[in-house]
CSV table of C-alpha atoms in Angstrom, one decimal:
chain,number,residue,atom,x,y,z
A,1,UNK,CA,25.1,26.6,8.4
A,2,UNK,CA,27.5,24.0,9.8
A,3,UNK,CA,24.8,23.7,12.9
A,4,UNK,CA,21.5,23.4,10.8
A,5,UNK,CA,19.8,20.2,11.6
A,6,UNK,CA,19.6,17.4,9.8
A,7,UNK,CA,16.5,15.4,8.6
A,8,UNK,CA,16.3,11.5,7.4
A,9,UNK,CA,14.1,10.6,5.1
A,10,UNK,CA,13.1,6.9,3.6
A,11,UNK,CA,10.7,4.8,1.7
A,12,UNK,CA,9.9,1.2,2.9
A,13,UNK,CA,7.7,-1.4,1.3
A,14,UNK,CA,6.4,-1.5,-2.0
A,15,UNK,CA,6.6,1.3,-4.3
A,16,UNK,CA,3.7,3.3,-5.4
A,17,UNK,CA,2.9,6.7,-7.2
A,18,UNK,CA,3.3,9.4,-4.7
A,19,UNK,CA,6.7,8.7,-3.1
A,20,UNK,CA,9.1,11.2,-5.2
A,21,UNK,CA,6.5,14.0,-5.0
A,22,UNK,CA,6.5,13.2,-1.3
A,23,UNK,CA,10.4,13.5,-0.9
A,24,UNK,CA,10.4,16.5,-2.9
A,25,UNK,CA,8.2,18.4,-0.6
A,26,UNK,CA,10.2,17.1,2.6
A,27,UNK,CA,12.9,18.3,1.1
A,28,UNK,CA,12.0,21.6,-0.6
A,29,UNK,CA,10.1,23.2,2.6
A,30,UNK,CA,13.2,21.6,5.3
A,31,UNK,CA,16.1,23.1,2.7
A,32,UNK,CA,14.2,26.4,3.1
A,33,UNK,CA,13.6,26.4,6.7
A,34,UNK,CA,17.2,25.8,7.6
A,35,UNK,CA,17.7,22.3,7.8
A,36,UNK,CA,19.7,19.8,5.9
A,37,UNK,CA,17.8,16.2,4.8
A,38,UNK,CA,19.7,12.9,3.8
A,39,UNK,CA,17.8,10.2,2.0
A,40,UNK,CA,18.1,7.3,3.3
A,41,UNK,CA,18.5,4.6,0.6
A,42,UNK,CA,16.3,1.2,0.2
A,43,UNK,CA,14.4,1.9,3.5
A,44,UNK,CA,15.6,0.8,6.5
A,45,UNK,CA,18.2,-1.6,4.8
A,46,UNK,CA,20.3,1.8,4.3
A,47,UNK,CA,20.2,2.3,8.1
A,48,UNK,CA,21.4,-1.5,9.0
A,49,UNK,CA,24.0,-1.8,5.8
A,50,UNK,CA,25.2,2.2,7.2
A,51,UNK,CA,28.8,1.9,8.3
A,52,UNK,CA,30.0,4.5,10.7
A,53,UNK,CA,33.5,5.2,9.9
A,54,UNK,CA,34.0,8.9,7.3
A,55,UNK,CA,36.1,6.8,5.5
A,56,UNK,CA,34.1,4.4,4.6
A,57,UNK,CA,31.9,4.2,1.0
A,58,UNK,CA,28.1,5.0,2.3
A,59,UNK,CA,26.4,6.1,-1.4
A,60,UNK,CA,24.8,3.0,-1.3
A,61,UNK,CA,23.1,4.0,2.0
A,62,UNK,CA,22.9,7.7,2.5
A,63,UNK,CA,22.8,10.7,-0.1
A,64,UNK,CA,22.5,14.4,0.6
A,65,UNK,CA,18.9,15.4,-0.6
A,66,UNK,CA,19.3,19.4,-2.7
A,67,UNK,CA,16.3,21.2,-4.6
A,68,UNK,CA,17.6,20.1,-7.9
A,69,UNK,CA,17.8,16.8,-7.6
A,70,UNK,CA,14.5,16.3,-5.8
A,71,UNK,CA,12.5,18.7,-8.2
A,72,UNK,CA,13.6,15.9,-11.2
A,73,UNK,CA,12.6,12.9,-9.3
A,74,UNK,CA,9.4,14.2,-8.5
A,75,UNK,CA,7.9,13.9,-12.0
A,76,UNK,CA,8.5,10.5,-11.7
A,77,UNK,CA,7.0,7.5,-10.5
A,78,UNK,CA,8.3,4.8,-7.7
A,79,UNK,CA,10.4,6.1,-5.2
A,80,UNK,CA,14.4,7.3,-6.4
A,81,UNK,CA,15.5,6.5,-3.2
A,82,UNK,CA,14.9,2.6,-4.0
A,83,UNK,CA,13.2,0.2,-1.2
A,84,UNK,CA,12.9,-3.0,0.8
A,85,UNK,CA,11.2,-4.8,2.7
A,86,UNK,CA,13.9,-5.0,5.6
A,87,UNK,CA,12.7,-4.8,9.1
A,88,UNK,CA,16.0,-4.4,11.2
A,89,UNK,CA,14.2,-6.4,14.6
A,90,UNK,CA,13.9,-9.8,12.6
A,91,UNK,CA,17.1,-9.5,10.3
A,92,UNK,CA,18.1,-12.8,9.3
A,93,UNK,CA,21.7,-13.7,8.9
A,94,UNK,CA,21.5,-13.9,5.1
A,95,UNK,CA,20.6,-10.2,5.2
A,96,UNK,CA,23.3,-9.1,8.1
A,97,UNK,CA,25.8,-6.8,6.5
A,98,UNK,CA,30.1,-7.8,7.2
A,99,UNK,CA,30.8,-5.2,9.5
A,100,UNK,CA,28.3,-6.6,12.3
A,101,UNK,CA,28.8,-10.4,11.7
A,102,UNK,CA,30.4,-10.9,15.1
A,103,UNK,CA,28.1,-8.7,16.6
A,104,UNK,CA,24.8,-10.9,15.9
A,105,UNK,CA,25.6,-14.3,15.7
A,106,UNK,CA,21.9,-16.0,15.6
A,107,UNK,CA,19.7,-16.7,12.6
A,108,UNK,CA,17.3,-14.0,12.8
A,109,UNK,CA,18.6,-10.7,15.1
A,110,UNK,CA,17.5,-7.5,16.3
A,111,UNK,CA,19.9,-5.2,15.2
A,112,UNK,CA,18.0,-2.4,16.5
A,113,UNK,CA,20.5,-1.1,19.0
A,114,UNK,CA,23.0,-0.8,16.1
A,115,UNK,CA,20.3,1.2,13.9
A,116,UNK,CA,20.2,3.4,17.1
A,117,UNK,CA,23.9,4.1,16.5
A,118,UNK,CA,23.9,4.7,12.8
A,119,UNK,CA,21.2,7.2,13.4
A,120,UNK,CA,23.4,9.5,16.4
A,121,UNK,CA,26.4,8.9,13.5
A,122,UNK,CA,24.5,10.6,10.7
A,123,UNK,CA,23.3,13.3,13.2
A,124,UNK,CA,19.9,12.7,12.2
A,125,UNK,CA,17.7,15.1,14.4
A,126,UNK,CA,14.3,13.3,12.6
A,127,UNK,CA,13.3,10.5,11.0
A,128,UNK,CA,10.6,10.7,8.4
A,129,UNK,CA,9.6,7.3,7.0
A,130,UNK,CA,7.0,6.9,4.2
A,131,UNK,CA,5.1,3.5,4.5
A,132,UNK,CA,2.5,0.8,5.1
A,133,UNK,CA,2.1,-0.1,8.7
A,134,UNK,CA,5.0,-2.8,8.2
A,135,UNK,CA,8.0,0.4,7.8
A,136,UNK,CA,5.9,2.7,9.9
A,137,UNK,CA,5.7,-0.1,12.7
A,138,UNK,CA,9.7,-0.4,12.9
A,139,UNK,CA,9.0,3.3,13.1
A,140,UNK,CA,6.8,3.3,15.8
A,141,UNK,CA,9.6,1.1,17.7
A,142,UNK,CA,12.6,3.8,16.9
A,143,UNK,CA,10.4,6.4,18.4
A,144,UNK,CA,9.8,4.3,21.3
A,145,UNK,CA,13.5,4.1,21.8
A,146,UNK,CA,14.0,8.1,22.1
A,147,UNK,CA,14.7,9.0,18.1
A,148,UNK,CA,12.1,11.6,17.0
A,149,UNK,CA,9.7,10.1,14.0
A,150,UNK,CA,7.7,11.5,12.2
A,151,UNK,CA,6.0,9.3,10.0
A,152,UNK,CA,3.9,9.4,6.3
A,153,UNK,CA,1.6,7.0,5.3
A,154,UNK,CA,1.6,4.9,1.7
A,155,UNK,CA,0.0,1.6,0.5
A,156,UNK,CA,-1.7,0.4,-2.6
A,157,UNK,CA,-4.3,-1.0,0.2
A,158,UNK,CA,-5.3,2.3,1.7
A,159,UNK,CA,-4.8,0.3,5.3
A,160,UNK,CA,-2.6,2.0,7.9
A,161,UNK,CA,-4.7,3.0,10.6
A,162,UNK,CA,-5.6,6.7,11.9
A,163,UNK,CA,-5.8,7.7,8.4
A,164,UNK,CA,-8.4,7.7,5.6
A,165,UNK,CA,-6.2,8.5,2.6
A,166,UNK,CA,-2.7,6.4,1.7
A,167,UNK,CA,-0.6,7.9,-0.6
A,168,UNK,CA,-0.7,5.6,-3.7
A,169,UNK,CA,-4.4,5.0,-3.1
A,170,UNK,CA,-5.9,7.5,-5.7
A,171,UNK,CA,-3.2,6.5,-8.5
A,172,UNK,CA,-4.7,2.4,-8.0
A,173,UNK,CA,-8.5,3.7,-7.5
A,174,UNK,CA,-7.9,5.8,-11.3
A,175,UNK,CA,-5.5,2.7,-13.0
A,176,UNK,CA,-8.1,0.4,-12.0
A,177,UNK,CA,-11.0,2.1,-13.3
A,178,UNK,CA,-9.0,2.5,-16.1
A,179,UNK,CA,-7.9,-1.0,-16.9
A,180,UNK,CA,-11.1,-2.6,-16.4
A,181,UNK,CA,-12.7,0.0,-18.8
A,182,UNK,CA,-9.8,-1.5,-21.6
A,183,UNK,CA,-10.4,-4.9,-20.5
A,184,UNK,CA,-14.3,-4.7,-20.9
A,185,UNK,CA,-13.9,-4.8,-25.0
A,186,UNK,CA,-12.1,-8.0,-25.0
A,187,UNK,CA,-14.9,-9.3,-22.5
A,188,UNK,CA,-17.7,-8.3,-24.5
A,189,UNK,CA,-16.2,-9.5,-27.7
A,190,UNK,CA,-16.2,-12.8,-26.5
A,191,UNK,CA,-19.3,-12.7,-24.4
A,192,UNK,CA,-17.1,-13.7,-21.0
A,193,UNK,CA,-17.0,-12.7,-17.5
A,194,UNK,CA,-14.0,-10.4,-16.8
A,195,UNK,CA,-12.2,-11.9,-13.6
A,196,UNK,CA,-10.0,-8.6,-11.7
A,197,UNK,CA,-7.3,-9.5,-9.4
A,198,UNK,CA,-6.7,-6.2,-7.8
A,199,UNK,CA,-4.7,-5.6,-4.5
A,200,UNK,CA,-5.5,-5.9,-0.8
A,201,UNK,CA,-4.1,-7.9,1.3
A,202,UNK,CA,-6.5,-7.4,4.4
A,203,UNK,CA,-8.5,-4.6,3.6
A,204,UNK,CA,-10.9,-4.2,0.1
A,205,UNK,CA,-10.7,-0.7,-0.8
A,206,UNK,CA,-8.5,-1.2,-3.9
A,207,UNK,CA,-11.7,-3.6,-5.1
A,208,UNK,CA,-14.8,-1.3,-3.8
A,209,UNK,CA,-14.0,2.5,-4.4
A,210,UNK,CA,-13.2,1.2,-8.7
A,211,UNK,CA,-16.3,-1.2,-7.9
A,212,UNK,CA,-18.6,1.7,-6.5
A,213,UNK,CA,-17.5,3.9,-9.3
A,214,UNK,CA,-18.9,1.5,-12.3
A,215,UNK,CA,-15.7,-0.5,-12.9
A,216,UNK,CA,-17.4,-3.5,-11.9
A,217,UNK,CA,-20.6,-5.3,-11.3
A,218,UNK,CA,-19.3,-7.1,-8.2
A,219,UNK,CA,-16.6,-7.5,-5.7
A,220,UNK,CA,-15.3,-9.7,-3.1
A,221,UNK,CA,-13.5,-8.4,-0.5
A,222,UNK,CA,-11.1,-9.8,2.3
A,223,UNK,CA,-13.1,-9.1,5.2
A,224,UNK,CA,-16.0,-11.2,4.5
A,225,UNK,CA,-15.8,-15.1,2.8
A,226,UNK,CA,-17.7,-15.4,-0.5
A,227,UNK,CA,-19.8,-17.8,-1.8
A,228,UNK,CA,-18.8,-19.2,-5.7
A,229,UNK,CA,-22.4,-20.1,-6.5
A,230,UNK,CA,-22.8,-17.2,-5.3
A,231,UNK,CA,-20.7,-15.3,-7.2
A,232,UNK,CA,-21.8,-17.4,-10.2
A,233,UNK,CA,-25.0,-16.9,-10.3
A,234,UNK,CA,-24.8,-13.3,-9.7
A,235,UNK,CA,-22.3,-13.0,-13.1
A,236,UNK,CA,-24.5,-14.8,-15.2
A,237,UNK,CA,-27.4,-12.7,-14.3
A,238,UNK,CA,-25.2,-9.6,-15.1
A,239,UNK,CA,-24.1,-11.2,-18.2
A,240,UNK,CA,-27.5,-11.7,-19.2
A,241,UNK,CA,-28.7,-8.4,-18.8
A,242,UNK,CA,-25.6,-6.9,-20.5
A,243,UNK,CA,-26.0,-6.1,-24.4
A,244,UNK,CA,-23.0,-7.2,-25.1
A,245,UNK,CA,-23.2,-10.3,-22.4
A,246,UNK,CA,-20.4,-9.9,-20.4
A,247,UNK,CA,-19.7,-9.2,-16.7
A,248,UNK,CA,-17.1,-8.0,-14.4
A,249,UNK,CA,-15.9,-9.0,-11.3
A,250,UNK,CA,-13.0,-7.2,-8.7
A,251,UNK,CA,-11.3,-9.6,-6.9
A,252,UNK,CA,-8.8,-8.3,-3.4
A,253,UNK,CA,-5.5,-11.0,-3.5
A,254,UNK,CA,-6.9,-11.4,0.3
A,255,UNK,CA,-10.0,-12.8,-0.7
A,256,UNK,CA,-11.3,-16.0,0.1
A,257,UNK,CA,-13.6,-18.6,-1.1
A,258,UNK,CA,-16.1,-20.0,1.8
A,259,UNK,CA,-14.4,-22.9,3.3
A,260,UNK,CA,-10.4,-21.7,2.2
A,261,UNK,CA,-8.6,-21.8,5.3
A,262,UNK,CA,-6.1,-19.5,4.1
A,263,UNK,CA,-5.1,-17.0,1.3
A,264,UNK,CA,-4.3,-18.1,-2.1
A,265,UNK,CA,-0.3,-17.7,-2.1
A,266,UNK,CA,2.5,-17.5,-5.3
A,267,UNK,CA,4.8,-19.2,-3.1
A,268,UNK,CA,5.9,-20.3,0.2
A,269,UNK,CA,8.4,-17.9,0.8
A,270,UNK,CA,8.1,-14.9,3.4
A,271,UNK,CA,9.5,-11.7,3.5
A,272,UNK,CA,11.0,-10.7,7.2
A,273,UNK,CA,7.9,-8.7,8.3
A,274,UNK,CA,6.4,-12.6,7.9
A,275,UNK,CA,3.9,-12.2,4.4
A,276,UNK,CA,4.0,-14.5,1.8
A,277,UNK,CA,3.8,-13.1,-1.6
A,278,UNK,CA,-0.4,-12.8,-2.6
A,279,UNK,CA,-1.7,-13.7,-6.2
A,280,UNK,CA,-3.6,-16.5,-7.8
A,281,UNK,CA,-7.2,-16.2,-6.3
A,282,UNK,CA,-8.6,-14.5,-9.5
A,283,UNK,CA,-7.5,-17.5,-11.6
A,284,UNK,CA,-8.6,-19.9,-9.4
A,285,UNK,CA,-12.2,-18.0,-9.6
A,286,UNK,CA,-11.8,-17.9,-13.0
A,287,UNK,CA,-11.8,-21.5,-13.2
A,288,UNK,CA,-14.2,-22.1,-10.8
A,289,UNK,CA,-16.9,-19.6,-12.6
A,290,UNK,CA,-15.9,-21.5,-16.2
A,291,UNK,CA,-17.0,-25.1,-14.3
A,292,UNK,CA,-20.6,-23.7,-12.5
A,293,UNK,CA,-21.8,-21.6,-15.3
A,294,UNK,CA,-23.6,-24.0,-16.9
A,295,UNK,CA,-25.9,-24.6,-14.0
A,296,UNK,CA,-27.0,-20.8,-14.1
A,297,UNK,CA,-27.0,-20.5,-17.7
A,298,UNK,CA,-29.4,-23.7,-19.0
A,299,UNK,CA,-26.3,-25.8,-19.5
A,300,UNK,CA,-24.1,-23.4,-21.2
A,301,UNK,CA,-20.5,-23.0,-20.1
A,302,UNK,CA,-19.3,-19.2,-20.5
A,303,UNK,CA,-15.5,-19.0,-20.8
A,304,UNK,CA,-13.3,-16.4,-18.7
A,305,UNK,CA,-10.8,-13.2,-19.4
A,306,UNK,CA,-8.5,-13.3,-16.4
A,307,UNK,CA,-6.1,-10.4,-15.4
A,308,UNK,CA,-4.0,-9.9,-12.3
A,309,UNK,CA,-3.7,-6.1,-12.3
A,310,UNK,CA,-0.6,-6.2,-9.9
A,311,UNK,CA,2.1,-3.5,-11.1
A,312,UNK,CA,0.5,-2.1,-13.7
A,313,UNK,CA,-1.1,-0.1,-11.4
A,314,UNK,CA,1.5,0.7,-9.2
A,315,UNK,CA,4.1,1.5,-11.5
A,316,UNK,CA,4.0,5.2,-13.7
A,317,UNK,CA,3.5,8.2,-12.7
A,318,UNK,CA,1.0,9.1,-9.8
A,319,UNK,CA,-2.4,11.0,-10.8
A,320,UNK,CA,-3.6,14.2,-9.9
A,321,UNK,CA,-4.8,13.4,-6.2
A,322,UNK,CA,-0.9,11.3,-5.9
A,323,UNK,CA,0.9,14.8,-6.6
A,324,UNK,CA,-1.4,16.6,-4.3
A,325,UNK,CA,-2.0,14.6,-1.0
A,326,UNK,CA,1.8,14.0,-0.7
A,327,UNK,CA,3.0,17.6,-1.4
A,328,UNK,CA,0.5,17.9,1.6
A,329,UNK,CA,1.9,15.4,3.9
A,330,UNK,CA,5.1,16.3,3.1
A,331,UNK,CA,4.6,20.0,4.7
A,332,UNK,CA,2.7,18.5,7.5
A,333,UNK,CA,5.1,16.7,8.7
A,334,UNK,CA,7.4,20.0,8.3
A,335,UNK,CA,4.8,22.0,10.7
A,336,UNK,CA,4.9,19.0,13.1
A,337,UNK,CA,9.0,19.3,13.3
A,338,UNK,CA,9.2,23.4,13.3
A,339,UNK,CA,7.2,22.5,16.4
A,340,UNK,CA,9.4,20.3,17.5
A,341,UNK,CA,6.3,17.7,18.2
A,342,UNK,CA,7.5,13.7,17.1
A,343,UNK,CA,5.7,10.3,17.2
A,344,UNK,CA,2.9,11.9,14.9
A,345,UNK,CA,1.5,9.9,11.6
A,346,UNK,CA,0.2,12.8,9.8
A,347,UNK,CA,-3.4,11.5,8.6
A,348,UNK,CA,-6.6,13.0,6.6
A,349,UNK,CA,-9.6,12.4,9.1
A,350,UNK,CA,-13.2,13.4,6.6
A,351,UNK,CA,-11.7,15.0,4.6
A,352,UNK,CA,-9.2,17.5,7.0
A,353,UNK,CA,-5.3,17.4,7.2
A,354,UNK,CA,-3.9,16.9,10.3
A,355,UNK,CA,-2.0,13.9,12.4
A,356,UNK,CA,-2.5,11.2,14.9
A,357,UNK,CA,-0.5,9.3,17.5
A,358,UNK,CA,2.0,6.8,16.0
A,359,UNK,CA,0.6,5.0,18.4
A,360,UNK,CA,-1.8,3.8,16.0
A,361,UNK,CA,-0.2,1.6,14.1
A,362,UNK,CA,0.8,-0.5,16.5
A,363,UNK,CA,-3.6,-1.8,16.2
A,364,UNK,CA,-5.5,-3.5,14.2
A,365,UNK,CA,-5.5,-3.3,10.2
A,366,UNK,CA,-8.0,-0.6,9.0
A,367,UNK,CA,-11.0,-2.4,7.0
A,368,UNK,CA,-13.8,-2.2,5.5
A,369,UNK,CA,-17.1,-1.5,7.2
A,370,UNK,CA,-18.6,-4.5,5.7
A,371,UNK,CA,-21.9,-3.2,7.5
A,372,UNK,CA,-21.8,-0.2,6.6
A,373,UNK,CA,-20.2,-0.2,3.0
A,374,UNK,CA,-20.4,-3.3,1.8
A,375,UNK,CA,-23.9,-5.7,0.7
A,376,UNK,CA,-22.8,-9.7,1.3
A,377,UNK,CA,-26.0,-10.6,-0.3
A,378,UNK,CA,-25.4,-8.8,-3.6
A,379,UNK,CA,-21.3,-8.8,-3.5
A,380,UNK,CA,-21.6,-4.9,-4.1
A,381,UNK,CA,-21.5,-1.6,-2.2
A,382,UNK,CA,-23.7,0.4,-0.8
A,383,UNK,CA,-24.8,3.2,-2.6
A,384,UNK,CA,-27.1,4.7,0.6
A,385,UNK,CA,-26.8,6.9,3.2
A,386,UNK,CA,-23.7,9.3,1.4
A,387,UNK,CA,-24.5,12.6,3.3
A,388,UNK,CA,-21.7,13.6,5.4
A,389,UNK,CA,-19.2,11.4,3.8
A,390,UNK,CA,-15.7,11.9,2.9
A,391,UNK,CA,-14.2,12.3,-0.6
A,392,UNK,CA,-13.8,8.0,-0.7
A,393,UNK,CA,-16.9,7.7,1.0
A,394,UNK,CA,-15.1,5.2,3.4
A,395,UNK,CA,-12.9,6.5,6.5
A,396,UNK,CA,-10.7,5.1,9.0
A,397,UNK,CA,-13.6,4.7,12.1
């Protein structure tokens, strides 16, 4: 066995439900087919911070994956390999570990030839990283440079391109349904409107799949600006037809109100793949529903329940779709190495298992068909024309 070969495996981004069940199956199907898999730790931070020398400590970098450990992680939540949000071609010198300090000497390098070098040190013959289309991008670029990728997609946001399921998706979808069902009976005690912040930064699935499935009464979405009259009027006339005279509204962090010029922001701060951290446009709706209700409610203001769902859905354990779908993926992207086929994002296209071109995620963001899926007038889906759809109604196309 000193000759099997040897499979990398790592989880970029943010964490979501999915990710241990998604290693496990890497791991179980490659121990079984001959090969030996090292977890990469805290994505590709464990690749830069690697230092190539058997002498040196690397457990902070690199572990040997085995059946036991995996099987334990996998009932778990988050990822046990840990994360960032490092991207190795715009590593600022903050970030830059000791051992290449006089190698990089500017403010923000690209350390990718050194990456390159880790990678032939740990004999890795495959990378498999599990991400949004920030970690699967750097990705894309290692498997430009010769190293064979084969990559798994994740996000909250159900947005990397080529592919109409995310793992993590299903587990938000079912937590959001969820939390706006607990959050209606403080709502209707109080005869408010219930204000959602849910996530998606570009793309509004997180807000119209729990929408579309009776979480809500509306939703505003990042690819189309909304209107706070609008959205005001529409509320109060939910409220109003509501016995117990409340109303819900799912809110993406992208969103904007007409006439924003950008998203709202915690902070100024950016992470290296260049994203400020999202939050505060469901309070600032909040506020802004609290001031017009009066002039669509005969001069009565109606007060506000406001809840940013953030990590309370993308903590825990995944759900039933969030063990399946990644067991799935995991063994795809098996098949596509036994083949010895790289530079594949293994994908669900209507339904069907299979993979795409990395390619892919080097375009545009997938979004919402706001034509298709979405009604701008009455800041809701659409319910017509379902025949032939997928499983979340909405693919990749």
């Amino acid at each position: 066995m000193a000759n099997r070969k040897t499979i990398g495996i790592l989880t970029g981004g943010g964490d979501v439900p999915g990710l241990n069940p998604a290693i496990r199956a890497v791991t179980i199907r490659a121990i079984r087919e001959g090969y030996r898999v090292l977890g990469i730790r805290r994505g590709w931070a464990g690749l830069v911070d690697l230092i190539p020398d058997h002498e040196a400590d690397n457990s902070n970098n690199v572990t040997e994956l085995t059946e036991h450990v995996v099987n334990r992680a996998a009932r778990t939540g988050g990822t046990f390999l840990h994360s960032s949000r490092t991207r190795p071609s715009h590593l600022p010198s903050a970030n830059l570990p000791a051992h290449l300090h006089d190698r990089y000497t500017g403010e923000v390098s690209d350390v990718t030839d050194a990456v390159l070098e880790h990678i032939e040190w740990l004999g890795l013959d495959y990378l498999i990283p599990i991400g949004g289309d920030d970690t699967l991008s750097y990705g894309y670029r290692l498997h430009t440079e010769g190293v064979r990728v084969v990559a798994i997609p994740k996000t909250m946001d159900n947005d990397v391109p080529g592919t109409d399921y995310c793992i993590g998706f299903g587990t938000c979808v079912t937590r959001t349904i969820e939390l706006a069902h607990t959050l209606r009976t403080s709502a209707g005690s109080h005869e408010r409107f219930l204000v959602i912040e849910v996530f998606g930064r570009y793309a509004g699935y997180s807000a119209l799949l729990p929408t579309m499935a009776g979480a809500a009464d509306r939703c505003v979405i990042p690819e189309l600006d909304f209107d706070i009259e609008q959205l005001t009027e529409l509320l109060v006339y939910d409220r109003n037809r509501h016995p117990s005279r409340y109303s819900v509204v799912l809110i993406s962090e992208g969103a904007k109100i007409s006439g924003d010029q950008d998203m709202s922001f915690m902070g100024a701060e950016k992470d290296q793949y260049g994203h400020a951290k999202l939050g505060g446009i469901g309070r600032r709706v909040g506020v802004e529903l609290k001031r017009l209700s009066p002039k669509y409610n005969r001069g009565r203001r109606i007060n506000v329940v406001n809840q940013r769902l953030g990590y309370l859905v993308r903590c825990g354990a995944p759900d039933a779709l969030d063990c399946v779908v990644p067991m799935a993926f995991g063994n795809l992207a098996l098949d596509l190495i036994l083949d010895g086929t790289s530079g594949r994002l293994v994908n669900i296209r209507n339904g069907v298992y299979g993979s795409i071109s990395m390619e892919v995620i080097s375009g545009p963001h997938k979004v919402v068909d706001v034509e298709k899926f979405y009604n701008p007038k009455r800041l809701r889906p659409n319910f017509k024309e379902l025949d032939g759809s997928p499983l979340f109604i909405m693919n990749a196309d």
